[in-house]
PDB file of C-alpha atoms in Angstrom:
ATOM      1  CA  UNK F  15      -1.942  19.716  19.466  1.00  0.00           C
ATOM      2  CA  UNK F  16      -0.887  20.994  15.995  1.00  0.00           C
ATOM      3  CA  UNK F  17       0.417  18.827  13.521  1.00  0.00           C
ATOM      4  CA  UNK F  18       3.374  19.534  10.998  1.00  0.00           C
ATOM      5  CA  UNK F  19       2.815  22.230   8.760  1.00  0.00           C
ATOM      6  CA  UNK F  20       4.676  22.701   5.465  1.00  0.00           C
ATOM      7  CA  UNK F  21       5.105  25.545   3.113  1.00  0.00           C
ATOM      8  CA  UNK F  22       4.564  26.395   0.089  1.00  0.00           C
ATOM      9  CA  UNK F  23       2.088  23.626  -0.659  1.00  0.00           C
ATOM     10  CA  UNK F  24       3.502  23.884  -4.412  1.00  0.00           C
ATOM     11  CA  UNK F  25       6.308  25.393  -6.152  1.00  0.00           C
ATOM     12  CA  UNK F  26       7.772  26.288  -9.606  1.00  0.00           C
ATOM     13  CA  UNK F  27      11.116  26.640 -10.142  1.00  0.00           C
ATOM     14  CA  UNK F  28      13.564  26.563 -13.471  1.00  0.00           C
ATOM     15  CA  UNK F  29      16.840  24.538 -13.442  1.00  0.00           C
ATOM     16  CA  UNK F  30      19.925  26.307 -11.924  1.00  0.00           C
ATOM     17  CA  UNK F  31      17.347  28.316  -9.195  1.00  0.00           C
ATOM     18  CA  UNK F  32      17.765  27.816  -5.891  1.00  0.00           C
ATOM     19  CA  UNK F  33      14.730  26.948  -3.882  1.00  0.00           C
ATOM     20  CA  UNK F  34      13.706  26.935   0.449  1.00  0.00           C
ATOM     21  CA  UNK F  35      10.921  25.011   1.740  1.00  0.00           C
ATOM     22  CA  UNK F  36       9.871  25.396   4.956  1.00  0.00           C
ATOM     23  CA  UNK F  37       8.695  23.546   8.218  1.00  0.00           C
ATOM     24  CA  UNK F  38       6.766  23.661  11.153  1.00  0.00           C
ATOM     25  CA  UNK F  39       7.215  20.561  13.167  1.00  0.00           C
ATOM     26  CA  UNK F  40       4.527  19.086  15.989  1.00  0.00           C
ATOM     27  CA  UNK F  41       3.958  20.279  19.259  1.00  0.00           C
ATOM     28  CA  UNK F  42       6.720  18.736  21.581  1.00  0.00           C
ATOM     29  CA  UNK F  43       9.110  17.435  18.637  1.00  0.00           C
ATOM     30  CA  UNK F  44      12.358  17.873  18.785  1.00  0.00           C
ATOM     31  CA  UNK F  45      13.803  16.602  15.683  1.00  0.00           C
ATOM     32  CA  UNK F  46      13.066  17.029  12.078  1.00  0.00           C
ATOM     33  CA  UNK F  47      13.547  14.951   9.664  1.00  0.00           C
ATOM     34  CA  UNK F  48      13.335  15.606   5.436  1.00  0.00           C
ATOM     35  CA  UNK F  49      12.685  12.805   2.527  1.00  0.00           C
ATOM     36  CA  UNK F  50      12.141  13.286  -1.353  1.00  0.00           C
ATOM     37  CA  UNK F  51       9.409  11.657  -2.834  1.00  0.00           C
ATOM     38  CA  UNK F  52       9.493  11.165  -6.423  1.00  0.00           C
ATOM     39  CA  UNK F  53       6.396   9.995  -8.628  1.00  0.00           C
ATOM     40  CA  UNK F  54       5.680   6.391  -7.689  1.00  0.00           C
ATOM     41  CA  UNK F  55       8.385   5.795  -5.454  1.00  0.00           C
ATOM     42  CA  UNK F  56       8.908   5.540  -1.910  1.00  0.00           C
ATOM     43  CA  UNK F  57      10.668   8.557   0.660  1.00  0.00           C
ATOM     44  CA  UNK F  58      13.812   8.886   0.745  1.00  0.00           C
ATOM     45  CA  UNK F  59      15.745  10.351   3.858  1.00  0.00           C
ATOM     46  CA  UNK F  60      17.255  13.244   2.944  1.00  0.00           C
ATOM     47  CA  UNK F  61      18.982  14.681   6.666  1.00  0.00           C
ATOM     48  CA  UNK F  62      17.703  14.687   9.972  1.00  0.00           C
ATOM     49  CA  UNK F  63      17.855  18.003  12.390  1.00  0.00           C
ATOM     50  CA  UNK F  64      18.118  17.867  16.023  1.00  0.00           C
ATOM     51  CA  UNK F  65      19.264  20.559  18.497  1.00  0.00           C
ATOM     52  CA  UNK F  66      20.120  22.443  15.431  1.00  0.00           C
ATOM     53  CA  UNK F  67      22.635  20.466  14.155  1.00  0.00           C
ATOM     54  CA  UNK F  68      22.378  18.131  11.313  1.00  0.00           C
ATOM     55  CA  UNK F  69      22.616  14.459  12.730  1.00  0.00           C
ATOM     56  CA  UNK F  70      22.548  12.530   9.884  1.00  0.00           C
ATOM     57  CA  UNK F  71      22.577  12.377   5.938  1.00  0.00           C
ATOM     58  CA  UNK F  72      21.792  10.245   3.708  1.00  0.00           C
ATOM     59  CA  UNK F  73      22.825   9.760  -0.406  1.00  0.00           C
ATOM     60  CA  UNK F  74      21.937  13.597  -1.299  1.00  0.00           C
ATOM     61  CA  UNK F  75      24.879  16.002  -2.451  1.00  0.00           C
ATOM     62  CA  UNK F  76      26.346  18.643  -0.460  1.00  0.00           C
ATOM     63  CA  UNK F  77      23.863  21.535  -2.670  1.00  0.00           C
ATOM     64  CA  UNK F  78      20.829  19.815  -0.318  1.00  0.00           C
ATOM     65  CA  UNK F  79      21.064  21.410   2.912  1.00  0.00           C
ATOM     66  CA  UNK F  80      19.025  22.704   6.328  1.00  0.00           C
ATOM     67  CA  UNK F  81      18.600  24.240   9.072  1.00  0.00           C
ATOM     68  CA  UNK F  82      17.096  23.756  12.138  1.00  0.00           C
ATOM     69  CA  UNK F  83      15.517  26.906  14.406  1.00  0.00           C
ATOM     70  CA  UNK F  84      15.415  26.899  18.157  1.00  0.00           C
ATOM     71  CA  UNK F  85      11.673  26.555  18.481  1.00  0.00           C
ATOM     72  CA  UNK F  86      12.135  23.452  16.127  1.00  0.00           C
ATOM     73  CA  UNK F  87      10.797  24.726  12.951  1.00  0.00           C
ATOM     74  CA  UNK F  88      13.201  24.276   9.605  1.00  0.00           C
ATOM     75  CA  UNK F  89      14.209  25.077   6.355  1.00  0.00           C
ATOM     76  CA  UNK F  90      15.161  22.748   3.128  1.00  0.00           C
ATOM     77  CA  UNK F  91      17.605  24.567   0.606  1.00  0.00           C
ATOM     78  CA  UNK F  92      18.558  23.082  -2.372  1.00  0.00           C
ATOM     79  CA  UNK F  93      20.659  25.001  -4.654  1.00  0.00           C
ATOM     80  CA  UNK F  94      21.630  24.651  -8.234  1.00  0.00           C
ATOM     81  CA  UNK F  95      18.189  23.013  -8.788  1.00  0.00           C
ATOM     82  CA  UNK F  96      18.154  20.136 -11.581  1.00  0.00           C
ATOM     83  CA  UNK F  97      15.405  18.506 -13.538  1.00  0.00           C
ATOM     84  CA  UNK F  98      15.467  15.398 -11.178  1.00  0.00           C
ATOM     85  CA  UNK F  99      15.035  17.631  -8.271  1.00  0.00           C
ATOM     86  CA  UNK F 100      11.170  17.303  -8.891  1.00  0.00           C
ATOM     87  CA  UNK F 101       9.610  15.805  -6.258  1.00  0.00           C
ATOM     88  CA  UNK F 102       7.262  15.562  -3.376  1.00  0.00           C
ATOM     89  CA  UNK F 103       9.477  17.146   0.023  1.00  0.00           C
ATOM     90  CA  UNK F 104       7.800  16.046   3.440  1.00  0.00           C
ATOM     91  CA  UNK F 105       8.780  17.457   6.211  1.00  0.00           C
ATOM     92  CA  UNK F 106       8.516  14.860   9.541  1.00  0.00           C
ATOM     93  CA  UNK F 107       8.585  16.048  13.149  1.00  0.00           C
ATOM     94  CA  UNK F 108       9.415  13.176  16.107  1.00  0.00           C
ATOM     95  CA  UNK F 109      10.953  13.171  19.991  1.00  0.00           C
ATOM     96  CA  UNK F 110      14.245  12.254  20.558  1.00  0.00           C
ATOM     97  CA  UNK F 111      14.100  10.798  23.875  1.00  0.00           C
ATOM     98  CA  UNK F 112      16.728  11.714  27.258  1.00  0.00           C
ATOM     99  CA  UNK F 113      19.631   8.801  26.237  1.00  0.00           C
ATOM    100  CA  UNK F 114      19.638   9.149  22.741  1.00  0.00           C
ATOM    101  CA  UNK F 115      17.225   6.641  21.643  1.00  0.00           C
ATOM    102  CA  UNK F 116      14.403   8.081  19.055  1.00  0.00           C
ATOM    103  CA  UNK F 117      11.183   7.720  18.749  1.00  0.00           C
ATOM    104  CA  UNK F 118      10.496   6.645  15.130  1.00  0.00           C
ATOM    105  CA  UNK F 119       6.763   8.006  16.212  1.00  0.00           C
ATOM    106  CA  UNK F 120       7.092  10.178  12.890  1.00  0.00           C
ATOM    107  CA  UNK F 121       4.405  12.709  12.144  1.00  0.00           C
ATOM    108  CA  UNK F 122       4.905  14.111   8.355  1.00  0.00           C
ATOM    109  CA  UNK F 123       3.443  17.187   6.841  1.00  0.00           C
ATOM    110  CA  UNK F 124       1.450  16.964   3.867  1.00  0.00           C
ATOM    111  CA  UNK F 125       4.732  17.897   1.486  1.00  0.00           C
ATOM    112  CA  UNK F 126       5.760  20.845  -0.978  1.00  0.00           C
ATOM    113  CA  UNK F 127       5.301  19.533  -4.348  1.00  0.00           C
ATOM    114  CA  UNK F 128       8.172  21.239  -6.086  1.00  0.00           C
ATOM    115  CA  UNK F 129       8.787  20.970  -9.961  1.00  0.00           C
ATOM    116  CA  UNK F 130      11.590  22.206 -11.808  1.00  0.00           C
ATOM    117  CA  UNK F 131      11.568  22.964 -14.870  1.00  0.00           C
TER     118      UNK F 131
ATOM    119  CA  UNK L  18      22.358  -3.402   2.080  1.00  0.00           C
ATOM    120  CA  UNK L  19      19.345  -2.638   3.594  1.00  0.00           C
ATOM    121  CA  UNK L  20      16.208  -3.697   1.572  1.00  0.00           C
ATOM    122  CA  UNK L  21      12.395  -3.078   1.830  1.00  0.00           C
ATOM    123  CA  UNK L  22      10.386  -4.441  -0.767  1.00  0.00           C
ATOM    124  CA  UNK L  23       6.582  -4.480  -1.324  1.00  0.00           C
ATOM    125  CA  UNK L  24       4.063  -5.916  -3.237  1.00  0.00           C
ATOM    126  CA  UNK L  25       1.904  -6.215  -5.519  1.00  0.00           C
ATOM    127  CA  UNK L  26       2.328  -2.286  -6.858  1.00  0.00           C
ATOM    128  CA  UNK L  27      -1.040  -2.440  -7.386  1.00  0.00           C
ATOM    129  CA  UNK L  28      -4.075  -3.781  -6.441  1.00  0.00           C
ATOM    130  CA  UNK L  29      -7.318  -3.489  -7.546  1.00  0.00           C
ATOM    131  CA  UNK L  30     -10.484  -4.786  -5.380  1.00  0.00           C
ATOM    132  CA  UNK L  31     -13.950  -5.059  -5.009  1.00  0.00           C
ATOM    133  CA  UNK L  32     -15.732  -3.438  -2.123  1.00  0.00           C
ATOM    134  CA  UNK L  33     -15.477  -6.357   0.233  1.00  0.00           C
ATOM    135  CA  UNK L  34     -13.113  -8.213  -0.838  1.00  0.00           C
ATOM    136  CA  UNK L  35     -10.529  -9.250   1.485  1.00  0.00           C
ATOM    137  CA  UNK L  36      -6.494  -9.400   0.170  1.00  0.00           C
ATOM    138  CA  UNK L  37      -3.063  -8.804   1.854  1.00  0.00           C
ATOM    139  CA  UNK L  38      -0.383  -6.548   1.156  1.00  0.00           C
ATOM    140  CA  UNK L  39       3.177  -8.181   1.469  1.00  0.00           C
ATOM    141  CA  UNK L  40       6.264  -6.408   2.578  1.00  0.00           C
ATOM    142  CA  UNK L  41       9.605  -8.036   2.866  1.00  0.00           C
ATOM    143  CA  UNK L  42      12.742  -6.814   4.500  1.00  0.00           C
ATOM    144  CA  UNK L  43      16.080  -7.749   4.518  1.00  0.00           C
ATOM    145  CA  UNK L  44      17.838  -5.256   7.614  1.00  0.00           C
ATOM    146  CA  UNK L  45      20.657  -6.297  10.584  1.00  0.00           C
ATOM    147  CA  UNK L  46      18.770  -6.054  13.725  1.00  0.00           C
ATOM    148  CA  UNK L  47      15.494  -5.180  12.930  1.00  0.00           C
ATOM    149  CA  UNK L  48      14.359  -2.345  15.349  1.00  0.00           C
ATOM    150  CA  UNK L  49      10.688  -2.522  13.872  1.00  0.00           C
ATOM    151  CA  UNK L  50       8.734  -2.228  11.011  1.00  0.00           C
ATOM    152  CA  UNK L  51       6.526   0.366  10.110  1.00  0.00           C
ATOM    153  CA  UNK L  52       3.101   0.736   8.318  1.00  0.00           C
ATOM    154  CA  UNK L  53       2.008   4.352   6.509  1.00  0.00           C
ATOM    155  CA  UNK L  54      -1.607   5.025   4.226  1.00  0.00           C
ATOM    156  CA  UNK L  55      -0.782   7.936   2.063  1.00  0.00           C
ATOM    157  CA  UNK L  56      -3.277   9.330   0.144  1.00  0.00           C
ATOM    158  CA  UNK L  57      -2.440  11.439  -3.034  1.00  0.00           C
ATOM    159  CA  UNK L  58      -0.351  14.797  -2.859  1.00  0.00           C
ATOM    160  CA  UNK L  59      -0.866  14.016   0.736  1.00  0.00           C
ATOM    161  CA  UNK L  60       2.133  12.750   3.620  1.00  0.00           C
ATOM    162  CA  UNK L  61       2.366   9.521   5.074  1.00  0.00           C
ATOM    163  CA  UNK L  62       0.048   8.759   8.155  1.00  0.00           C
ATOM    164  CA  UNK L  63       1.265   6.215  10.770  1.00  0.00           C
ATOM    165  CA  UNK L  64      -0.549   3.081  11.290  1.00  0.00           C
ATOM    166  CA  UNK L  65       0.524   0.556  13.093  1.00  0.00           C
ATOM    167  CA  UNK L  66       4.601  -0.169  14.590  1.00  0.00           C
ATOM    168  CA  UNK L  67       5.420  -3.821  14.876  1.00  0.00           C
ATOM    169  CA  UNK L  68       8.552  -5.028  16.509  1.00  0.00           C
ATOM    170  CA  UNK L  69       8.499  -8.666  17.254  1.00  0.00           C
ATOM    171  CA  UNK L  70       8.149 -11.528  14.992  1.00  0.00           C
ATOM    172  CA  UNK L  71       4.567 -13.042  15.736  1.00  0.00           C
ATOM    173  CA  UNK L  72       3.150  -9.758  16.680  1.00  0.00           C
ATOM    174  CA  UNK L  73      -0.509  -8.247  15.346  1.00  0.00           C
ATOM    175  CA  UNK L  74      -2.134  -5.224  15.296  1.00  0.00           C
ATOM    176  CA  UNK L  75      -5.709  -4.267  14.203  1.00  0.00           C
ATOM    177  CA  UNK L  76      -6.782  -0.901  13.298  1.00  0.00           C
ATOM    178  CA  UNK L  77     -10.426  -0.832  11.952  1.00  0.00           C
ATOM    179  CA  UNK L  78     -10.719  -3.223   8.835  1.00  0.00           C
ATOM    180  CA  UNK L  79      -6.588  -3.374   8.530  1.00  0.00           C
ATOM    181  CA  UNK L  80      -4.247  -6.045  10.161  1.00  0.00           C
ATOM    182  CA  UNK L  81      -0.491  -6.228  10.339  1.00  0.00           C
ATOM    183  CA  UNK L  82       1.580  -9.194  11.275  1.00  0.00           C
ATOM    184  CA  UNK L  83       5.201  -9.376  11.360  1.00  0.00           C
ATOM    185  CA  UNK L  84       7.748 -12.873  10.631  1.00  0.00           C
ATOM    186  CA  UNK L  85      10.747 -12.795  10.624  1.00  0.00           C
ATOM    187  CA  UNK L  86      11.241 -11.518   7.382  1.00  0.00           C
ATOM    188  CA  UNK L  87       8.292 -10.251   5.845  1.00  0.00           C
ATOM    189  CA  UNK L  88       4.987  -8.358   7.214  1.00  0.00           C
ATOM    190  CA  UNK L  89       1.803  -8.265   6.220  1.00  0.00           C
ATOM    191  CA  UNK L  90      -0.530  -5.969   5.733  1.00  0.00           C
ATOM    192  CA  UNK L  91      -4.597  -7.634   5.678  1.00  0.00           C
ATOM    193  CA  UNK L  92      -7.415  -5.761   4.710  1.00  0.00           C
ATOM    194  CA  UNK L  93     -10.707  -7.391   5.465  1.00  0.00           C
ATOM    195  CA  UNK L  94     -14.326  -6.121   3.677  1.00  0.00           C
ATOM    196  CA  UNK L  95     -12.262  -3.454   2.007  1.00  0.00           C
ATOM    197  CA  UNK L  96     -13.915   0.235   1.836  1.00  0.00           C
ATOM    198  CA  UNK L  97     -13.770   2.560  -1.323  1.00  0.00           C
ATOM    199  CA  UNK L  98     -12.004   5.179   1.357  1.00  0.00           C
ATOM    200  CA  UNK L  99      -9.571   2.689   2.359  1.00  0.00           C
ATOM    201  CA  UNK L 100      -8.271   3.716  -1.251  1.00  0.00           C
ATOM    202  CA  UNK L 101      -4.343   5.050  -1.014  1.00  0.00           C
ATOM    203  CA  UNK L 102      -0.314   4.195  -1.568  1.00  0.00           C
ATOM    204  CA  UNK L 103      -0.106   1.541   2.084  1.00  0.00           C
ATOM    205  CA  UNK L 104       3.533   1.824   2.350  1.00  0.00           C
ATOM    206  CA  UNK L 105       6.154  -0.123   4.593  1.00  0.00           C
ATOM    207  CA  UNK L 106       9.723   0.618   6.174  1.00  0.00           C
ATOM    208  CA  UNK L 107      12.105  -0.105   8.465  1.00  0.00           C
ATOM    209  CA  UNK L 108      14.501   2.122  10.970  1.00  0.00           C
ATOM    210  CA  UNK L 109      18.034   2.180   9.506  1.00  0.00           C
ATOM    211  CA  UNK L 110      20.524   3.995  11.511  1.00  0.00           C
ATOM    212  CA  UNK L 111      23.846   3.492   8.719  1.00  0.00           C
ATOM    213  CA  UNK L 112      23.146   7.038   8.001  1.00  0.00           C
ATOM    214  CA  UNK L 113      24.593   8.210  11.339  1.00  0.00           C
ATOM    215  CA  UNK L 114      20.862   9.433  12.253  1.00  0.00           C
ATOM    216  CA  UNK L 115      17.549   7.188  12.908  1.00  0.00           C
ATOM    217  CA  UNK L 116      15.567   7.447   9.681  1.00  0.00           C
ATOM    218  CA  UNK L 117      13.008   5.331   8.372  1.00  0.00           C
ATOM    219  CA  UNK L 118      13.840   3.331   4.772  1.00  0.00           C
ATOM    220  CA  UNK L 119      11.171   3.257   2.533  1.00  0.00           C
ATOM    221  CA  UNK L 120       9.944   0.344   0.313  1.00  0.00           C
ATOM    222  CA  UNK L 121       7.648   1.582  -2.556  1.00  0.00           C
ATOM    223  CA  UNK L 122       4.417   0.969  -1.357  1.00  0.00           C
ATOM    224  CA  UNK L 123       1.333  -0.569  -2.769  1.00  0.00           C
ATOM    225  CA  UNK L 124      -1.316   1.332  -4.315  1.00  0.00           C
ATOM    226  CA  UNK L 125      -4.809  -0.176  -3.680  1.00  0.00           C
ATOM    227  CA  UNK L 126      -7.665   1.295  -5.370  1.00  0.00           C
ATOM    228  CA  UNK L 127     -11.162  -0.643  -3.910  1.00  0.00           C
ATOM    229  CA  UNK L 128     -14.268  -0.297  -6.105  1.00  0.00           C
ATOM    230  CA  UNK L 129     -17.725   0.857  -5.193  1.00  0.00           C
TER     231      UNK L 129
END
């Protein structure tokens, strides 16, 4: 069973770049979900992906956005990239269940550590 | 509003020496709490899922228990390797989608 796999490991971008990170989620998961990090803090939920379609969002503007692949996998892109943009992106992979309900069973790659500078 | 907060930030122990890890919660209809180690420039790994006040789980040297509005996380005969950010949260769904909030963890650091 292969875990979630995240790429680029790191990444150096300057302000106004747009950037794509990339995931792999785990064997059998069917929905994939993105947070921010940020030094010392907590992840925050960035959007959740499931049968391709985003199915959630939370407090991130519009220039954050995804996609979602039929074997699962997905992509991150965040435009217009700002100093605050800096952060820690993980990448987690769980099983929406027949009915709905989710299984908050998260498995989270080890993160692209992106700074923008 | 939604609210997970833990603490101390920080905690400092000797090898051995037991201490607890506090997280409290303020959520409508709590649909579990959750328990993560993450160890530097590394993700979150699960540890333990509690969904009922009064329940306990044991993993190795760490216990969680869960009240009603607060969980705790014990650590008994602590290990330099169980070094790392131990951080809580708590399903929210007022996004539209089933995401875990965060509280900022605790970062324990247990010496030799």
């Amino acid at each position: 069973e292969t875990g979630v796999t995240q790429s680029p490991t790191h990444l150096i971008k300057t302000r106004g770049q747009q950037v794509t990170l990339r995931c792999s989620s785990q064997s059998g998961h069917n929905t994939v979900s993105w947070y921010q990090q940020a030094l010392g803090q907590g992840p925050q939920f960035i959007f959740q992906y499931y049968r391709e379609e985003e199915n959630g969002r939370g407090n991130f503007p519009p220039r954050f956005s995804g996609l979602q692949f039929p074997n699962y996998s997905s992509e991150l892109n965040v435009n217009a990239l700002e100093l605050d943009d800096s952060a820690l992106y993980l990448c987690a992979s769980s099983q929406k269940r027949t009915g709905g309900s989710l299984s908050y069973g998260y498995t989270f790659g080890s993160g692209t550590r992106l700074t923008v500078v | 509003e939604d609210q997970v907060t833990q603490s101390p930030e920080a905690l400092r122990l000797q090898e051995g020496e037991s201490s607890s890890l506090n997280c409290s919660y303020t959520v409508s209809g709590l649909r579990g709490l959750f328990w993560y180690r993450q160890d530097p420039g590394k993700g979150p790994e699960f540890l333990f899922t509690l969904y009922s006040a009064g329940e306990e789980k044991e993993k190795e040297r760490l216990k969680a228990t869960l009240t009603k509005k607060e969980s705790f996380l014990h650590i008994t005969a602590p290990k330099p390797e169980d070094s790392a950010t131990y951080l809580c949260a708590v399903p929210v769904a007022q996004t539209g989608a089933n995401n875990l909030f965060f509280g900022t963890g605790t970062r324990l650091t247990v010496i030799p």
